[in-house]
Amino acid sequence: MTDIDAVDFFRGDELIEDPYSYFHALRAKCPVQKEPHHNVVMVTGYDEAVSVFHDSEHFSSCISVTGPFPGFPVPLEGDDISELIERHRAELPMSDQLPTFDPPVHTDHRALLMRLITPKRLKENEEFIWRLADRLLDTYLADGEGEFISGFAGPFALLVIADLLGVPESDHEEFAARLQGRGHGDAGVGSTGDDHMAHSPLQFLYDKFSTYVEDRRREPRDDVLTGLATATFPDGSTPEVIDVVRVAANLFSAGQETTVRLVSTAAKVLAERPDLQALLRRESDRIPNFIEETLRLESPVKGDFRLSRVATTVGGVEIPAGTTVMVVNGAANRDPSRFANPDTFDAGRPNARQHIAFGRGIHSCPGAPLARAEARAGLERLLQRTSDIRISERVHGPADARNYRYLPTFILRGLTHLNLEFTPVENGS
């Protein structure tokens, strides 16, 4: 079992490939346990994690995407630090991002986001998703082998979000050039190294969507971007341009990143399991639960962070005000008290969808339905258009000695590369 005192989860690289033995060791000691290097309370139990996600009264999300680094700008003293949080919120990294907002600001901006991804818009986008999957697979499958993330999963996730938000097709190439390739060794926020505040992709998105919104407010058109530009808060007031831009940019960046990790991990599982390929080709209605089990076993987000506003308790453990808490999704989803044989991939697991890969509560992932639709379309068409999918032994080694590289970050969980070999099927359907 991993020695939790000897390993620095946030700065060391020992756990990048496999963090799960560390998570199990933490949970075995206590499902709410302070790690010794940065004094972060790690919540690894399922019930305890869900309770924190639902408790926005006692926990602030102001550090949700950065965690313990670079630290709060002033000492956190006193029994209630709510006023300190509001006074210094703007000094925190990524404080302009929706996941870091607390009510009531979060409530208004979340409502604005949900007006952008209505059921009608998601349905229209889903039709595009299936067409796009085929178009990208036409190229990716042609050579019988290829790197899956850059060849399919990356452009697939990027262009789906671009279509959802109405990015003009003439700009798709620029978006791909500026945003694709993130994740191939560039961890960005949450890096175990020193580059954890990378912000340039968001700045590109801010610039582009500011132009779109300002243009559509001056000259409305019959398009998705006009709907984006003219969306209102629940009280009917018109948001500032930057408010709309932040929401769109966050959906774009967060939705793309997690979907790439989900789809590539699912493809890896399939390539390692010919039996699952055969099953899902025969019974495609099992694919949704396969996706849920993938999310459970390999959550694209290892964890979310909270800062305790006041002294409280989680699972009977006292949490002082000003404590950094990490809700470890990747550990809670392997809690044996909730999931039988938690380290085993079970495509038919009846409670797979109880996972918290997309969080819970007011900050649950608003793009979860979109991510599920993307994964369903991409994987179903990949299976239909191939007769077998294999891991490239030339790149990743033989079955008994696989070599995979994962993102060097304490927040995200995902492959940097995935090289596959396959046999395309003519007119697969």
Coordinates of C-alpha atoms in Angstrom, one line a residue, residues 14-290:
E14 CA 5.1 9.1 -8.9
L15 CA 1.3 9.0 -9.0
I16 CA 0.6 10.3 -12.5
E17 CA 0.4 6.9 -14.1
D18 CA -1.6 5.3 -11.3
P19 CA -3.0 7.4 -8.5
Y20 CA -5.5 4.8 -7.3
S21 CA -3.3 3.0 -4.8
Y22 CA -2.7 6.3 -3.1
F23 CA -6.5 7.1 -3.1
H24 CA -7.2 3.6 -1.6
A25 CA -4.5 4.2 1.1
L26 CA -6.1 7.5 2.0
R27 CA -9.6 6.0 2.2
A28 CA -8.4 3.1 4.2
K29 CA -6.9 5.4 6.8
C30 CA -10.0 7.7 6.8
P31 CA -12.3 8.9 3.9
V32 CA -11.7 12.5 5.1
Q33 CA -7.9 12.7 5.6
K34 CA -5.4 15.6 5.6
E35 CA -2.4 15.0 3.4
P36 CA 0.9 16.2 5.1
H37 CA 2.6 18.2 2.4
H38 CA 0.2 21.0 1.7
N39 CA -2.4 20.5 4.4
V40 CA -5.2 19.7 1.9
V41 CA -8.0 17.6 3.3
M42 CA -8.6 14.8 0.8
V43 CA -12.2 13.5 0.6
T44 CA -12.1 10.0 -0.9
G45 CA -15.3 8.5 0.4
Y46 CA -18.3 8.5 -1.8
D47 CA -20.9 9.7 0.7
E48 CA -18.6 12.3 2.1
A49 CA -17.7 13.6 -1.4
V50 CA -21.4 14.0 -2.3
S51 CA -22.0 15.9 0.9
V52 CA -19.3 18.5 0.2
F53 CA -20.6 19.0 -3.4
H54 CA -24.0 19.8 -2.1
D55 CA -22.8 22.1 0.7
S56 CA -22.3 25.6 -0.9
E57 CA -23.2 27.2 2.5
H58 CA -20.1 26.0 4.3
F59 CA -17.7 25.6 1.3
S60 CA -16.7 28.2 -1.3
S61 CA -15.7 27.2 -4.8
C62 CA -13.3 30.2 -5.2
I63 CA -10.3 27.8 -5.5
S64 CA -12.1 25.0 -7.4
V65 CA -9.8 24.9 -10.4
T66 CA -6.4 25.8 -8.8
G67 CA -6.5 24.0 -5.4
P68 CA -3.6 24.8 -3.0
F69 CA -1.6 26.8 -5.4
P70 CA -0.6 29.6 -5.3
G71 CA -2.4 29.9 -2.0
F72 CA -4.8 32.5 -0.7
P73 CA -3.3 36.1 -0.9
V74 CA -3.8 36.8 2.8
P75 CA -3.8 34.7 6.0
L76 CA -7.1 32.9 6.6
E77 CA -7.8 33.7 10.2
G78 CA -11.1 33.6 12.2
D79 CA -14.1 31.4 12.5
D80 CA -15.8 32.8 9.4
I81 CA -13.7 33.8 6.4
S82 CA -16.6 34.6 4.0
E83 CA -15.8 38.3 4.0
L84 CA -12.1 37.7 3.3
I85 CA -13.0 35.5 0.4
E86 CA -15.2 38.2 -1.2
R87 CA -12.6 40.9 -0.5
H88 CA -9.8 39.0 -2.2
R89 CA -11.7 36.9 -4.7
A90 CA -10.5 38.9 -7.7
E91 CA -6.8 38.2 -6.7
L92 CA -7.2 34.5 -7.1
P93 CA -6.2 32.8 -10.3
M94 CA -9.1 31.9 -12.7
S95 CA -11.5 34.0 -10.6
D96 CA -13.3 35.0 -13.8
Q97 CA -14.4 31.4 -14.5
L98 CA -17.8 30.0 -13.7
P99 CA -16.6 27.0 -11.6
T100 CA -15.1 29.5 -9.1
F101 CA -18.2 31.5 -8.6
D102 CA -20.4 31.2 -5.5
P103 CA -24.1 32.1 -5.2
P104 CA -25.7 34.4 -5.9
V105 CA -23.3 35.3 -8.8
H106 CA -23.0 31.7 -9.7
T107 CA -26.8 31.3 -9.8
D108 CA -27.2 34.0 -12.4
H109 CA -24.3 33.0 -14.6
R110 CA -25.3 29.3 -14.5
A111 CA -28.8 30.3 -15.6
L112 CA -27.3 32.2 -18.4
L113 CA -25.3 29.2 -19.5
M114 CA -28.4 26.9 -19.4
R115 CA -30.1 29.4 -21.8
L116 CA -27.3 28.7 -24.2
I117 CA -27.6 24.9 -24.1
T118 CA -31.3 24.4 -24.3
P119 CA -32.7 20.9 -25.2
K120 CA -33.6 22.3 -28.7
R121 CA -30.0 23.4 -29.3
L122 CA -28.6 20.2 -27.9
K123 CA -30.8 18.2 -30.3
E124 CA -29.7 20.3 -33.3
N125 CA -26.1 19.8 -32.2
E126 CA -26.5 16.0 -31.8
E127 CA -27.4 15.7 -35.5
F128 CA -24.2 17.5 -36.3
I129 CA -22.2 15.2 -34.0
W130 CA -23.1 12.1 -35.9
R131 CA -22.2 13.7 -39.2
L132 CA -18.9 15.0 -37.8
A133 CA -18.0 11.6 -36.4
D134 CA -18.2 10.1 -39.8
R135 CA -16.4 12.9 -41.5
L136 CA -13.4 12.6 -39.1
L137 CA -13.4 8.8 -39.2
D138 CA -13.2 8.9 -43.0
T139 CA -9.7 10.4 -42.6
Y140 CA -8.6 8.7 -39.4
L141 CA -9.5 5.2 -40.4
A142 CA -8.0 5.4 -43.9
D143 CA -4.5 4.3 -43.0
G144 CA -5.4 1.4 -40.7
E145 CA -3.6 3.0 -37.8
G146 CA -3.2 6.4 -36.1
E147 CA -2.8 8.5 -33.0
F148 CA -6.4 8.7 -31.7
I149 CA -6.4 11.9 -29.7
S150 CA -5.0 14.2 -32.4
G151 CA -6.6 12.2 -35.2
F152 CA -10.1 12.0 -33.8
A153 CA -10.9 12.7 -30.2
G154 CA -9.4 16.2 -30.1
P155 CA -10.8 17.7 -33.3
F156 CA -14.1 15.9 -32.6
A157 CA -14.6 17.5 -29.2
L158 CA -13.4 20.9 -30.4
L159 CA -15.7 21.1 -33.5
V160 CA -18.7 19.8 -31.5
I161 CA -18.4 22.7 -29.0
A162 CA -17.7 25.1 -31.8
D163 CA -20.9 24.1 -33.6
L164 CA -22.9 24.2 -30.3
L165 CA -21.9 27.8 -29.7
G166 CA -22.4 28.8 -33.3
V167 CA -18.7 29.5 -34.2
P168 CA -18.7 30.3 -37.9
E169 CA -17.3 27.4 -40.0
S170 CA -14.9 29.8 -41.6
D171 CA -13.3 30.2 -38.1
H172 CA -13.0 26.5 -37.3
E173 CA -9.5 26.1 -38.7
E174 CA -8.3 29.0 -36.6
F175 CA -9.9 27.5 -33.5
A176 CA -8.3 24.1 -34.2
A177 CA -4.9 25.7 -34.8
R178 CA -5.0 27.7 -31.5
L179 CA -6.7 25.2 -29.2
Q180 CA -5.9 21.7 -30.5
G181 CA -2.9 19.8 -29.2
R182 CA -3.4 20.9 -25.6
G183 CA -3.0 17.8 -23.5
H184 CA 0.0 16.4 -25.5
G185 CA 2.3 16.9 -22.5
D186 CA 1.0 20.4 -21.8
A187 CA -1.0 20.1 -18.6
G188 CA -1.8 23.7 -17.9
V189 CA -3.9 24.3 -14.8
G190 CA -3.2 21.7 -12.2
S191 CA 0.3 20.8 -13.5
T192 CA 2.6 19.1 -11.0
G193 CA 5.3 21.4 -12.3
D194 CA 5.4 25.2 -12.2
D195 CA 3.3 26.1 -15.2
H196 CA 0.0 25.6 -13.5
M197 CA -1.4 29.1 -14.3
A198 CA -1.4 28.8 -18.1
H199 CA -4.2 31.0 -19.4
S200 CA -3.5 31.7 -23.1
P201 CA -6.2 29.4 -24.6
L202 CA -8.8 31.2 -22.5
Q203 CA -7.5 34.6 -23.6
F204 CA -7.9 33.5 -27.3
L205 CA -11.5 32.4 -26.5
Y206 CA -12.2 35.7 -24.7
D207 CA -11.0 37.7 -27.7
K208 CA -13.0 35.7 -30.2
F209 CA -16.3 35.6 -28.3
S210 CA -16.0 39.3 -27.4
T211 CA -15.9 40.0 -31.1
Y212 CA -18.8 37.7 -31.9
V213 CA -21.0 39.1 -29.1
E214 CA -20.3 42.7 -29.8
D215 CA -21.0 42.1 -33.5
R216 CA -24.3 40.4 -33.0
R217 CA -25.5 43.0 -30.5
R218 CA -24.8 45.7 -33.2
E219 CA -26.3 43.6 -36.1
P220 CA -28.5 40.7 -34.9
R221 CA -28.8 37.8 -37.3
D222 CA -30.8 34.6 -37.4
D223 CA -28.0 32.4 -35.9
V224 CA -26.8 30.8 -32.7
L225 CA -24.4 33.6 -31.9
T226 CA -27.2 36.1 -31.9
G227 CA -29.0 34.0 -29.4
L228 CA -25.8 33.9 -27.3
A229 CA -25.4 37.7 -27.5
T230 CA -29.0 38.5 -26.6
A231 CA -29.4 36.0 -23.8
T232 CA -30.5 37.5 -20.5
F233 CA -30.2 36.8 -16.8
P234 CA -33.2 35.3 -15.0
D235 CA -34.4 38.8 -13.9
G236 CA -34.5 39.9 -17.6
S237 CA -31.4 42.1 -17.3
T238 CA -28.8 42.1 -20.1
P239 CA -25.4 40.8 -19.1
E240 CA -22.3 42.7 -19.8
V241 CA -20.4 41.4 -22.8
I242 CA -17.7 39.9 -20.6
D243 CA -20.3 37.9 -18.6
V244 CA -21.5 36.2 -21.8
V245 CA -18.0 35.7 -23.0
R246 CA -16.9 34.1 -19.8
V247 CA -19.7 31.6 -19.9
A248 CA -19.1 30.7 -23.5
A249 CA -15.3 30.4 -23.0
N250 CA -15.7 28.2 -20.0
L251 CA -18.1 25.8 -21.7
F252 CA -15.7 25.7 -24.7
S253 CA -12.6 24.9 -22.7
A254 CA -14.0 22.7 -20.0
G255 CA -16.3 20.8 -22.4
Q256 CA -13.5 20.1 -24.8
E257 CA -11.0 18.9 -22.3
T258 CA -13.1 16.4 -20.4
T259 CA -14.7 14.9 -23.5
V260 CA -11.3 14.3 -25.1
R261 CA -10.3 12.4 -22.0
L262 CA -13.5 10.4 -21.8
V263 CA -13.5 9.4 -25.5
S264 CA -9.8 8.4 -25.6
T265 CA -10.0 6.4 -22.4
A266 CA -13.1 4.6 -23.7
A267 CA -11.2 3.8 -26.9
K268 CA -8.3 2.4 -24.9
V269 CA -10.6 0.2 -22.9
L270 CA -12.2 -1.1 -26.2
A271 CA -8.8 -1.7 -27.8
E272 CA -7.7 -3.7 -24.8
R273 CA -10.9 -5.8 -24.6
P274 CA -11.9 -7.5 -27.9
D275 CA -14.7 -9.2 -26.0
L276 CA -16.3 -5.8 -25.2
Q277 CA -15.8 -4.7 -28.9
A278 CA -17.8 -7.8 -30.0
L279 CA -20.5 -7.2 -27.3
L280 CA -21.0 -3.6 -28.2
R281 CA -21.0 -4.2 -31.9
R282 CA -23.8 -6.7 -31.4
E283 CA -25.7 -4.7 -28.8
S284 CA -25.1 -1.0 -29.3
D285 CA -27.8 -0.2 -26.7
R286 CA -25.2 -1.2 -24.1
I287 CA -22.8 1.6 -25.1
P288 CA -24.4 4.3 -22.8
N289 CA -23.7 2.1 -19.7
F290 CA -20.2 1.3 -21.1

